mmCIF file of C-alpha atoms in Angstrom:
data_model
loop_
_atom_site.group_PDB
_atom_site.id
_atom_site.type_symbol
_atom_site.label_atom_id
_atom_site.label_comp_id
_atom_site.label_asym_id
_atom_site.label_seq_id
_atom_site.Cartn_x
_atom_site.Cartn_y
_atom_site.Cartn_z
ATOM 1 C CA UNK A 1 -62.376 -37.422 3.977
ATOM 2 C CA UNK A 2 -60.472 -38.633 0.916
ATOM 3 C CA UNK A 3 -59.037 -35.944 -1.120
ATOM 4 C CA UNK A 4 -56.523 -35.017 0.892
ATOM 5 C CA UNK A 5 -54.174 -35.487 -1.075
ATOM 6 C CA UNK A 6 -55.121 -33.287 -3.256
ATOM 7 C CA UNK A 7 -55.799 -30.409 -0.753
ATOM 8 C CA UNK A 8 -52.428 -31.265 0.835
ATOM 9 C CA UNK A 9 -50.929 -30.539 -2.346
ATOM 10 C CA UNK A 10 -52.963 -27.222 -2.958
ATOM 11 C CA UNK A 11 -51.512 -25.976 0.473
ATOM 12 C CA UNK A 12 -48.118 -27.357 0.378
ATOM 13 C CA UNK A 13 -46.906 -24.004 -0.615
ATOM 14 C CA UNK A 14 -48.373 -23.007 2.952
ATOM 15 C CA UNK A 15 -47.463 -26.123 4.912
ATOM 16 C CA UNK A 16 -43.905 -25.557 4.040
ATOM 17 C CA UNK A 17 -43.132 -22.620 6.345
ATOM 18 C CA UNK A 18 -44.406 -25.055 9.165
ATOM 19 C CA UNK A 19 -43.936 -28.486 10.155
ATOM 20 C CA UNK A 20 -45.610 -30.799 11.960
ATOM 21 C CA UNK A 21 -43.837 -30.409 15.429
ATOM 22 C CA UNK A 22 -44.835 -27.040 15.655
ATOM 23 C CA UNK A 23 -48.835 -27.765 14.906
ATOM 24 C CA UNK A 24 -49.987 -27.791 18.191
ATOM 25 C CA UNK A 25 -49.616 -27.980 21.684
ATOM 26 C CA UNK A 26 -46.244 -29.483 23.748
ATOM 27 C CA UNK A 27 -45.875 -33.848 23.185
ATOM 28 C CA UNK A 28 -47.674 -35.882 25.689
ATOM 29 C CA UNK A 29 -45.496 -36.684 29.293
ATOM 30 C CA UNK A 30 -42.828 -39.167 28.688
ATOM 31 C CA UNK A 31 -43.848 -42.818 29.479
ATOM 32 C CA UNK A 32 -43.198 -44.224 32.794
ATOM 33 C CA UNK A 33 -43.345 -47.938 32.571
ATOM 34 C CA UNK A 34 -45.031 -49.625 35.313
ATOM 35 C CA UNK A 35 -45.627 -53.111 35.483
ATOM 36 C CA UNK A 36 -48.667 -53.396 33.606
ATOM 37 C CA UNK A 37 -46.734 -51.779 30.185
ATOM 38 C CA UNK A 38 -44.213 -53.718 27.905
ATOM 39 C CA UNK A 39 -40.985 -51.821 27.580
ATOM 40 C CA UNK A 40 -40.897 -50.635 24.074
ATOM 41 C CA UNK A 41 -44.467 -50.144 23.198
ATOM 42 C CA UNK A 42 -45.471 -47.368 24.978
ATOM 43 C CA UNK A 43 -46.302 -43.780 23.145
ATOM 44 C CA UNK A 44 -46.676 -42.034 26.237
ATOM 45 C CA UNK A 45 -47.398 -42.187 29.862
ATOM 46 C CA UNK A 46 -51.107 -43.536 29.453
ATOM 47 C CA UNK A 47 -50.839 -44.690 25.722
ATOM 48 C CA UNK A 48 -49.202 -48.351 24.784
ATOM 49 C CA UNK A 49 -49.217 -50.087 21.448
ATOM 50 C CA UNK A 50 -49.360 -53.826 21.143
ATOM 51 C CA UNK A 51 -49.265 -54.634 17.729
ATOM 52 C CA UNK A 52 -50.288 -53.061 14.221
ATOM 53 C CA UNK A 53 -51.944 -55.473 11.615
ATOM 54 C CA UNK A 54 -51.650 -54.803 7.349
ATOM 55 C CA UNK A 55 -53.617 -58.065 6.667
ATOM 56 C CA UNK A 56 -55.913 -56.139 4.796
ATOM 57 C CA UNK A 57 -54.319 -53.564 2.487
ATOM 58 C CA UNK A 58 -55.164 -53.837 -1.280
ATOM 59 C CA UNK A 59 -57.432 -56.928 -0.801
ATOM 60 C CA UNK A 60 -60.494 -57.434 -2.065
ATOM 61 C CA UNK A 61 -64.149 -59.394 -0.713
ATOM 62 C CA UNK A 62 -66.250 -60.947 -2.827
ATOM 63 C CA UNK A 63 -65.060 -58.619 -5.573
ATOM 64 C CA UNK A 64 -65.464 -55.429 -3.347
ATOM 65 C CA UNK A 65 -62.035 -53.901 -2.398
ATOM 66 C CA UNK A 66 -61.633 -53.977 1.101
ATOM 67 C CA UNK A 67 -60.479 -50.287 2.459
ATOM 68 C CA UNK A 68 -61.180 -46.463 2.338
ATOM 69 C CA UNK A 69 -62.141 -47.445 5.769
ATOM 70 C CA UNK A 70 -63.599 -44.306 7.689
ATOM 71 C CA UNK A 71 -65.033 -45.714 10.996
ATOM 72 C CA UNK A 72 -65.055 -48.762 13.255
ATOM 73 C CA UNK A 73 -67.761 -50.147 16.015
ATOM 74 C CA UNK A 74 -68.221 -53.173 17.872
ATOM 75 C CA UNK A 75 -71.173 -56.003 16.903
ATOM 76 C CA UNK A 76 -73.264 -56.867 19.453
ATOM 77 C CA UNK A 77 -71.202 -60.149 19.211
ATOM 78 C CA UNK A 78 -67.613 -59.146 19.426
ATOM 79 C CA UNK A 79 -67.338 -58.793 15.021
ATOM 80 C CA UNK A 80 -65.775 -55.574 14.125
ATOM 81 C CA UNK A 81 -67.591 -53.334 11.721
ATOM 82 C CA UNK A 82 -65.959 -51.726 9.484
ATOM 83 C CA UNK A 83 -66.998 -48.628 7.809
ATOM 84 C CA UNK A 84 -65.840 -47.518 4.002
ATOM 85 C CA UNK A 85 -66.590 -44.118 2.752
ATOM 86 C CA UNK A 86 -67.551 -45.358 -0.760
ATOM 87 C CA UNK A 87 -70.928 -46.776 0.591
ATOM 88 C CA UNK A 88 -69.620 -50.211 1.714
ATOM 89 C CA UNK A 89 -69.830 -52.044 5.631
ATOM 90 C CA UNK A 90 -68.153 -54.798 6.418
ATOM 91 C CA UNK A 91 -68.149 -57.355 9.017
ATOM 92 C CA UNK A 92 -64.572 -58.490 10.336
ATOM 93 C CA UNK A 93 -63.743 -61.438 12.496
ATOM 94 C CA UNK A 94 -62.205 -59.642 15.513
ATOM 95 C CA UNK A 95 -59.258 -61.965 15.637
ATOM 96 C CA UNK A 96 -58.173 -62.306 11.729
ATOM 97 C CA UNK A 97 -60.143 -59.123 10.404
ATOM 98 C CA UNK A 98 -61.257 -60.965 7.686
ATOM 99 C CA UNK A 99 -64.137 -59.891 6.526
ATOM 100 C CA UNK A 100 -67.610 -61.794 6.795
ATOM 101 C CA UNK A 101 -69.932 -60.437 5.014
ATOM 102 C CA UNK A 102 -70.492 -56.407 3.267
ATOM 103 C CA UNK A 103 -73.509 -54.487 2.638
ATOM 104 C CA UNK A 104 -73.523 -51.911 0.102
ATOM 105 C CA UNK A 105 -75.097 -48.564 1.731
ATOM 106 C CA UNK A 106 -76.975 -45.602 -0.442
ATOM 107 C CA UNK A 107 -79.552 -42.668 0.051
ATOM 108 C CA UNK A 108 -83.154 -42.779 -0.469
ATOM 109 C CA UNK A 109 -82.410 -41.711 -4.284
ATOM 110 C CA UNK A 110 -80.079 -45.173 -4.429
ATOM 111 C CA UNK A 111 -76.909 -43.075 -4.459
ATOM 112 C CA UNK A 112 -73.984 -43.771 -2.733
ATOM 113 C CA UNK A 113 -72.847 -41.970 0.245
ATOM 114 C CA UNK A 114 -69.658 -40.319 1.626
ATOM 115 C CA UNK A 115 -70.143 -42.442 5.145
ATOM 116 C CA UNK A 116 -67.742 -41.432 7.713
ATOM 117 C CA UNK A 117 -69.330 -42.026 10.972
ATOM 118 C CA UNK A 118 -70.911 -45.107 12.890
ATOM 119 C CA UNK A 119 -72.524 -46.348 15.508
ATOM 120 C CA UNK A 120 -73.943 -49.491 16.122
ATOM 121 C CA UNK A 121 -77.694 -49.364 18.176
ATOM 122 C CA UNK A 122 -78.609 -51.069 20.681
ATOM 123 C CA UNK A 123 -81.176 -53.224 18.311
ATOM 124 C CA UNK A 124 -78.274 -53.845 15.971
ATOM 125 C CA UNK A 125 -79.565 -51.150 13.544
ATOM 126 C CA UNK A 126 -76.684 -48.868 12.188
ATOM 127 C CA UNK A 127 -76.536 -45.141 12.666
ATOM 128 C CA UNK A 128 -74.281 -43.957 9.598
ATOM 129 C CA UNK A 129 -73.039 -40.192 8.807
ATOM 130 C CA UNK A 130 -72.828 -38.824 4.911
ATOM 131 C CA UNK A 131 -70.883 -35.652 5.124
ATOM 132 C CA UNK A 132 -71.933 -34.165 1.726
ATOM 133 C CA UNK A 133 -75.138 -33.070 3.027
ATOM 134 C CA UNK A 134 -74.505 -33.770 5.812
ATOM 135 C CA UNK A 135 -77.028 -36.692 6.687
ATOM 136 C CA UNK A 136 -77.273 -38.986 9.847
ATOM 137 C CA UNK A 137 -79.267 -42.298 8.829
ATOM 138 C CA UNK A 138 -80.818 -45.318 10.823
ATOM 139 C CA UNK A 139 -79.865 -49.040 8.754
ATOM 140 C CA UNK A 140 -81.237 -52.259 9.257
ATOM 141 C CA UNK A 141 -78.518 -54.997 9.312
ATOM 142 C CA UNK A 142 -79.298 -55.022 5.397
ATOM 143 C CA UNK A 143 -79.187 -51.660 4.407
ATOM 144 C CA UNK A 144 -82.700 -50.714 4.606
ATOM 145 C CA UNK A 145 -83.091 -46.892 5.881
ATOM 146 C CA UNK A 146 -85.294 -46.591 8.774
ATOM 147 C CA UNK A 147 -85.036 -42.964 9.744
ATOM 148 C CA UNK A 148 -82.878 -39.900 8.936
ATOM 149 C CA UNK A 149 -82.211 -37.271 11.527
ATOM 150 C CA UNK A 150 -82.857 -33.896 11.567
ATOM 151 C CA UNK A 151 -79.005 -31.599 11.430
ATOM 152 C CA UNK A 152 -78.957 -28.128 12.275
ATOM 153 C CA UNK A 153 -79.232 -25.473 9.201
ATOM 154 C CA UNK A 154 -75.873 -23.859 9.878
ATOM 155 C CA UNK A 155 -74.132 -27.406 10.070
ATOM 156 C CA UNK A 156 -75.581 -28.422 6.347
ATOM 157 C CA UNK A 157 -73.123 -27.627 3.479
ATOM 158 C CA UNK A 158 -73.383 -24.167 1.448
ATOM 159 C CA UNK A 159 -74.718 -22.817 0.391
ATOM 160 C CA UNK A 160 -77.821 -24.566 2.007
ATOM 161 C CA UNK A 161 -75.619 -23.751 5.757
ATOM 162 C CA UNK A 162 -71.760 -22.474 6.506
ATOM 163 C CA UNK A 163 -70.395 -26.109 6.240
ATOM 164 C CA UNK A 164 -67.450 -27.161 3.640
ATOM 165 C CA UNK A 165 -67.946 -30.296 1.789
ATOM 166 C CA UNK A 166 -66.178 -33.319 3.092
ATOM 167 C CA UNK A 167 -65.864 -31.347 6.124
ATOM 168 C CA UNK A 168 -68.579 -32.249 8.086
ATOM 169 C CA UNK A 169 -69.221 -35.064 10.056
ATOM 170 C CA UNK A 170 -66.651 -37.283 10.551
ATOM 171 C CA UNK A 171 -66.982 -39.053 14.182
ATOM 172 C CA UNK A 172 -69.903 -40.890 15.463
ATOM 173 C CA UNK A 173 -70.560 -41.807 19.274
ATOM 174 C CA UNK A 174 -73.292 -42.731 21.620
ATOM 175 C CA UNK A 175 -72.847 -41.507 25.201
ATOM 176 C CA UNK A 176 -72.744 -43.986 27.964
ATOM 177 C CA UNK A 177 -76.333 -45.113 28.696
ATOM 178 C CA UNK A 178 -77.255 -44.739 25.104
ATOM 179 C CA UNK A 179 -79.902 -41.550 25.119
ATOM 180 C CA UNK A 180 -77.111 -39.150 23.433
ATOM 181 C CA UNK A 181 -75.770 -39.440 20.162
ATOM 182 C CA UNK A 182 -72.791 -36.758 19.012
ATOM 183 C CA UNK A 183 -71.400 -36.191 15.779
ATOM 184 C CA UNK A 184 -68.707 -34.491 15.360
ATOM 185 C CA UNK A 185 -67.450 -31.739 12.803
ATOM 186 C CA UNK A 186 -64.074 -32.446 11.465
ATOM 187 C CA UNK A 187 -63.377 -28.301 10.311
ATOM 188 C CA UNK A 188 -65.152 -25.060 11.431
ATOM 189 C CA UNK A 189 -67.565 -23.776 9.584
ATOM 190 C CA UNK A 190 -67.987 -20.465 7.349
ATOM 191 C CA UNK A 191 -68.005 -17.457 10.528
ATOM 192 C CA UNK A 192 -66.311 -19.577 13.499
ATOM 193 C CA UNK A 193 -62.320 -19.266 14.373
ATOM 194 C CA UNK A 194 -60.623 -21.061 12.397
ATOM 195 C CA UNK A 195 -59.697 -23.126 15.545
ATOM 196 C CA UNK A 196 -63.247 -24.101 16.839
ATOM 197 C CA UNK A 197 -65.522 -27.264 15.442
ATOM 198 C CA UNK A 198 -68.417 -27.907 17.012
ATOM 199 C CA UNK A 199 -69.809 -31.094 18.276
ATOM 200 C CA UNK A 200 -73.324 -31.657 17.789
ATOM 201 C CA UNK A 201 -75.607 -33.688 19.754
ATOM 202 C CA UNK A 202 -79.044 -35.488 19.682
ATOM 203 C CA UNK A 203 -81.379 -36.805 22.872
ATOM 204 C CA UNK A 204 -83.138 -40.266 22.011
ATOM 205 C CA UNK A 205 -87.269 -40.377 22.248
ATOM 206 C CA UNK A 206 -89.660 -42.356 21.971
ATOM 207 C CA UNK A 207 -89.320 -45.242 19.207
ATOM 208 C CA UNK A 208 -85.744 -44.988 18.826
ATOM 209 C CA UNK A 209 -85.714 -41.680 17.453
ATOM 210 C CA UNK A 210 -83.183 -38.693 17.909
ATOM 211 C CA UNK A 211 -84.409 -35.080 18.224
ATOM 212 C CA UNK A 212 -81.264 -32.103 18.166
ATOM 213 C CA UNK A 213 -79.648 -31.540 21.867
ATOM 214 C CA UNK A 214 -77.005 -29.411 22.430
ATOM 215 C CA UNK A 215 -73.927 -28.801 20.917
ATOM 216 C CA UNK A 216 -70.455 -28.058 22.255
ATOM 217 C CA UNK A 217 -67.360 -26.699 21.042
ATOM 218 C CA UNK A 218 -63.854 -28.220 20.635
ATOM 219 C CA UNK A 219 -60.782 -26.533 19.782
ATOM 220 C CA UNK A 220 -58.392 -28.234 17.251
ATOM 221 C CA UNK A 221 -54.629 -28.054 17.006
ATOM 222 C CA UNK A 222 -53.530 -25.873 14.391
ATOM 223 C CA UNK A 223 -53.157 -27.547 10.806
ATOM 224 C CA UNK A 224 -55.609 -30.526 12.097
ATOM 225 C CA UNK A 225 -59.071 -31.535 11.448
ATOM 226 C CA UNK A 226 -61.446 -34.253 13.489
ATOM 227 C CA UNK A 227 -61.338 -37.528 11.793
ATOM 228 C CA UNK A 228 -63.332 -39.462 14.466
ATOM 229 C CA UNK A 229 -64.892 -39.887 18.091
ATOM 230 C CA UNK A 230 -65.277 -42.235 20.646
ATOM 231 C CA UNK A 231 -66.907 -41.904 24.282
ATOM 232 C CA UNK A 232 -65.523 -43.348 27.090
ATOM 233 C CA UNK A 233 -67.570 -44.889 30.246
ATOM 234 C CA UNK A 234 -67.670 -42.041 32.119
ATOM 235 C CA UNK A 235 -68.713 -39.620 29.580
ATOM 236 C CA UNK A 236 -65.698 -38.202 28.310
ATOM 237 C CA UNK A 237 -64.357 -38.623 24.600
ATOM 238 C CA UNK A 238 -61.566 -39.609 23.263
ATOM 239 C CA UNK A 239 -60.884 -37.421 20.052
ATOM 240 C CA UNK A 240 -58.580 -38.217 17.180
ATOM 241 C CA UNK A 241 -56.887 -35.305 15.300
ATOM 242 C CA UNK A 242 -55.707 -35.466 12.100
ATOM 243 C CA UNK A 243 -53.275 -33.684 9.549
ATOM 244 C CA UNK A 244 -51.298 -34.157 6.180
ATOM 245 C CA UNK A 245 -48.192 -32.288 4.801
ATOM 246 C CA UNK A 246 -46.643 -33.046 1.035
ATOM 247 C CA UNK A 247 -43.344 -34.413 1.380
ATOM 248 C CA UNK A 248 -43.760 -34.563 5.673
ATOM 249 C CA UNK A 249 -46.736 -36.779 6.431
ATOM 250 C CA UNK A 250 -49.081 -37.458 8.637
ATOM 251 C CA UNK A 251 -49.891 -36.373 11.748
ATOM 252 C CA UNK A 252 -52.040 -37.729 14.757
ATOM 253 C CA UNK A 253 -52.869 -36.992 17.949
ATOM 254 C CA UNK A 254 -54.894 -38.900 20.242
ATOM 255 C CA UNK A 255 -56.795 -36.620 23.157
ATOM 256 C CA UNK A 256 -59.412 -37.028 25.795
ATOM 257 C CA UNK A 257 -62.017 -34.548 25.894
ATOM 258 C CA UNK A 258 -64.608 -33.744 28.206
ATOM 259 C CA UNK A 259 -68.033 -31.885 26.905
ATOM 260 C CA UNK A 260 -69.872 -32.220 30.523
ATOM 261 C CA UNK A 261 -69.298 -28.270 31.627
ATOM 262 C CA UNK A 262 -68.531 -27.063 28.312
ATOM 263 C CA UNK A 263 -71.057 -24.283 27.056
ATOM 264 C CA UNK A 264 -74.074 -25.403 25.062
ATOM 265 C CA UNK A 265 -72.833 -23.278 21.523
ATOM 266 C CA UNK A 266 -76.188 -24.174 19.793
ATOM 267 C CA UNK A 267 -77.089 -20.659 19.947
ATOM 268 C CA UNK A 268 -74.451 -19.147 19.414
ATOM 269 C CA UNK A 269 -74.268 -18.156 15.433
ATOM 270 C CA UNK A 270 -70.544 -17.162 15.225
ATOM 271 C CA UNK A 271 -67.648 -18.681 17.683
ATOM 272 C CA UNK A 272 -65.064 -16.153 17.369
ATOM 273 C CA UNK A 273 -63.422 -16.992 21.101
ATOM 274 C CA UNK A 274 -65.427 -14.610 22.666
ATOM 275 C CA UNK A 275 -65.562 -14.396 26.650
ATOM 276 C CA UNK A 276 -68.040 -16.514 28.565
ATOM 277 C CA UNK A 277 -67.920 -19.274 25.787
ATOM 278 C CA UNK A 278 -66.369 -22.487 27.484
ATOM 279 C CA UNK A 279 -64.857 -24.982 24.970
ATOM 280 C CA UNK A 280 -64.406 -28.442 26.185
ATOM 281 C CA UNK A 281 -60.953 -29.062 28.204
ATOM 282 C CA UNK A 282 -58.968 -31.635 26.103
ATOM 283 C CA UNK A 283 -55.666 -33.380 27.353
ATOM 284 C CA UNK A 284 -52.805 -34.917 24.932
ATOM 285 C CA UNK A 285 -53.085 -38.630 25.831
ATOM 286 C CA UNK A 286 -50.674 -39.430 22.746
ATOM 287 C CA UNK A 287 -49.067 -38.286 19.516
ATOM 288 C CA UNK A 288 -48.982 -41.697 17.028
ATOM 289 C CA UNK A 289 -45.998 -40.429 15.878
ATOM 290 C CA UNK A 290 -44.209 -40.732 19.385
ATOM 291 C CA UNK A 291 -45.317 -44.728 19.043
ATOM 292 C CA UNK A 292 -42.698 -47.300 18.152
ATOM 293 C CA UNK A 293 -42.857 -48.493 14.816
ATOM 294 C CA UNK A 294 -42.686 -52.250 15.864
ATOM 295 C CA UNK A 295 -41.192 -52.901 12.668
ATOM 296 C CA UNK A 296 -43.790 -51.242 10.313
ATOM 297 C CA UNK A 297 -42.662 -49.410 7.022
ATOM 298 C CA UNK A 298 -44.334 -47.059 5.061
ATOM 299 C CA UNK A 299 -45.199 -46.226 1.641
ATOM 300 C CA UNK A 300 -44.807 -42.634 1.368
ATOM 301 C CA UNK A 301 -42.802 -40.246 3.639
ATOM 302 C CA UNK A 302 -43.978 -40.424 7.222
ATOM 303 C CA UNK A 303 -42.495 -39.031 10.650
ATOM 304 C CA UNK A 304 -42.849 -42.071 11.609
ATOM 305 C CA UNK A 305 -43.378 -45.282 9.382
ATOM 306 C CA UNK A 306 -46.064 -46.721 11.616
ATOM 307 C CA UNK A 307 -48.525 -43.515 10.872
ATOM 308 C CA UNK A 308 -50.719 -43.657 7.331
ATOM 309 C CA UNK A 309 -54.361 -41.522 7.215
ATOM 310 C CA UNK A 310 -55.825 -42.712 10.394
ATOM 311 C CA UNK A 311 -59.207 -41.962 10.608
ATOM 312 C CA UNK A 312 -61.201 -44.500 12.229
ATOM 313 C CA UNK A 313 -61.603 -46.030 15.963
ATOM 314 C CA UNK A 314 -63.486 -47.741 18.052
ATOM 315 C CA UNK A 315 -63.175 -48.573 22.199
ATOM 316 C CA UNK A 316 -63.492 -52.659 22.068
ATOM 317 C CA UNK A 317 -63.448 -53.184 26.053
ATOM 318 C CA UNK A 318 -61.417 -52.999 29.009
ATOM 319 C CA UNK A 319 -57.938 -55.399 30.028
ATOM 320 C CA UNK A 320 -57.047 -56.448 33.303
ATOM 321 C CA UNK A 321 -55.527 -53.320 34.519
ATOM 322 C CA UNK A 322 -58.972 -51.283 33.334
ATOM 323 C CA UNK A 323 -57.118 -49.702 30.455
ATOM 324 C CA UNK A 324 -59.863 -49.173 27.403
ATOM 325 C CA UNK A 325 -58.646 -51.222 24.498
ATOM 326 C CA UNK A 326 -58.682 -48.976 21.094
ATOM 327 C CA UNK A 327 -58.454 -50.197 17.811
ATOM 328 C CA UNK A 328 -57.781 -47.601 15.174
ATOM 329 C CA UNK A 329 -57.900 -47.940 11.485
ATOM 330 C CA UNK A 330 -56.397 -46.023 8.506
ATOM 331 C CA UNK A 331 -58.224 -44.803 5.311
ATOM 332 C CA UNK A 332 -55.893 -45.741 2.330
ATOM 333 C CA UNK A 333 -57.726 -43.815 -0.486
ATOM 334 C CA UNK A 334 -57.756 -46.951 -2.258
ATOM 335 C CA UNK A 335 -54.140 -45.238 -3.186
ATOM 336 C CA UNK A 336 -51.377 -47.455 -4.123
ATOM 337 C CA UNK A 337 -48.938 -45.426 -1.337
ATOM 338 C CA UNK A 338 -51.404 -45.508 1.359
ATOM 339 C CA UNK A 339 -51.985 -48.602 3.675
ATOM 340 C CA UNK A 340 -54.920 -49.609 5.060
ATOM 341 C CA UNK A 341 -53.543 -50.349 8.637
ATOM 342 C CA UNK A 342 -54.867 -51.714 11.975
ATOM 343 C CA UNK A 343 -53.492 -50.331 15.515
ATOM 344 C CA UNK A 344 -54.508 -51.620 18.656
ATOM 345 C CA UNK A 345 -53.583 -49.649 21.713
ATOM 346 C CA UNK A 346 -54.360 -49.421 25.570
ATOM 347 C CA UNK A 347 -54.624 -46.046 26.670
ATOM 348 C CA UNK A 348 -55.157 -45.361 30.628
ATOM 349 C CA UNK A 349 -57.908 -42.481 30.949
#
């Protein structure tokens, strides 16, 4: 999503009788260090930080600038792939994050997209969200579209459905095994609580297609939208939440989620909280702002100067210990007092 600066400054008025400790549930559990967690880099008892990396803010590829970044996923060789929302993937080395090659992305029309979500198949083809429409499309490596899914009329932006532009969907994730794809919504749409977005899913068929599954629903801390997520082995997600406040900053919170006995909401035209409706249990792994700042400074006022827009991730493997490996990404807005920033973590789940 990339105005938010301008609807942060639309609502400041609002977001001034808060702030950003009381959005939301109680912090994570303190961190108890055990022997597989530096002192000093952990964010909470199953969340650690290594390191942070600016090495590419404000550069530029070939003439494209490199940023606006929206999504990561892994290359079936160990490349990162790095998802812009102005129509733009790149290839990174996974060690320098320099970037290898870029293909420019549009619709069938030859416009370019809002892309906020991605997967990467398991052909190599590239499963990329729009969330004007919003649109799910299959890519060849060079930016050919294969196929478009179908999305659900209520999910599609008004007034075609009860979505809000640049609103939709924002995370991207194949279940373990591959046959389920989820999107998620980043804000509820027009007749739910202003609390619930729903997650959408799709079963895979024959050919490599996707027809619509069921669909869950998540409940967001107040103030914060969806930006992106990721599953995890077992089936769970991990689920980043995201807000902005003029003059406060950013906040992020990092939870687990788990859809598996959560109610299938697909029918359900209006989620107003009512009784027999199960949401899907989340737990606070981590709030980025409880991180240390290994040295990082910011551009703009920030809780904490490690935290910018974060808005993508992607799980890159396991270490020693079997913690997942998660690399998060920030979206700079191509905005002189944003950063487009790397994190890596380790978060036990």
């Amino acid at each position: 999503m990339r105005l938010r600066h301008v609807i942060a400054t639309l609502t400041a008025g609002l977001a001034a009788a808060t702030t950003l400790t009381a959005a939301g549930p109680a912090a994570a559990q303190p961190a108890h260090l055990g022997s597989n967690a530096r002192a000093g880099h952990a964010c909470s008892s199953t969340v650690s930080i290594d390191r942070f990396s600016d090495a590419l803010d404000k550069t530029t590829y070939n003439g494209t600038f490199v940023g606006n970044f929206s999504a990561l996923a892994v290359e079936r060789d160990g490349s990162l792939a790095a998802l812009e929302d102005r129509s733009q993937l790149f290839d990174l080395d996974a060690r320098t994050l320099q970037p290898k090659s870029a293909v420019h992305l549009a619709d069938e029309n030859g416009a370019d997209l809002d892309s906020e979500g991605l997967v990467i198949d398991r052909d190599g083809t590239r499963l990329i969200t729009s969330e004007v429409e919003p649109s799910i499309r299959r890519y060849s490596r060079d930016g050919k579209i294969l196929d478009r899914l179908p999305v659900p009329s209520a999910l599609l932006v008004a007034p075609a459905g009860r979505a809000t532009a640049n609103q939709t969907f924002e995370g991207l994730t194949l279940l373990p095994g591959g046959h389920t794809l989820l999107a998620s919504m980043e804000d509820p749409i027009a007749g739910d609580s202003a609390d619930l977005v729903r997650f959408q899913t799709w079963t895979r068929t024959e050919g490599d297609h996707f027809r619509l599954a069921a669909q869950y629903a998540y409940r967001i801390d107040a103030g914060l939208g969806v930006p992106e997520v990721q599953a995890t082995p077992d089936g769970r997600l991990l689920v980043l939440e995201r807000g902005f406040t003029a003059g406060v900053g950013n906040t992020v919170r990092l939870y687990l989620a788990d859809p598996r006995h959560a109610t299938d909401t697909s029918g359900i035209e209006n989620l107003t909280g009512q009784s027999g409706v199960r949401v899907m249990k989340k737990t606070l792994l981590a709030d980025i702002a409880d991180c240390p700042s290994l040295g990082a400074t910011a551009k703009e006022t920030q809780p904490n100067p490690l935290l910018d827009n974060i808005e993508g991730m992607a799980v890159t493997g396991r270490d020693r210990t079997g913690r997942l490996k998660v690399v998060l990404v920030s979206d700079d807005n191509q905005n002189p007092v944003q950063i487009t920033r790397f994190y890596y973590l380790r978060v036990r789940v």
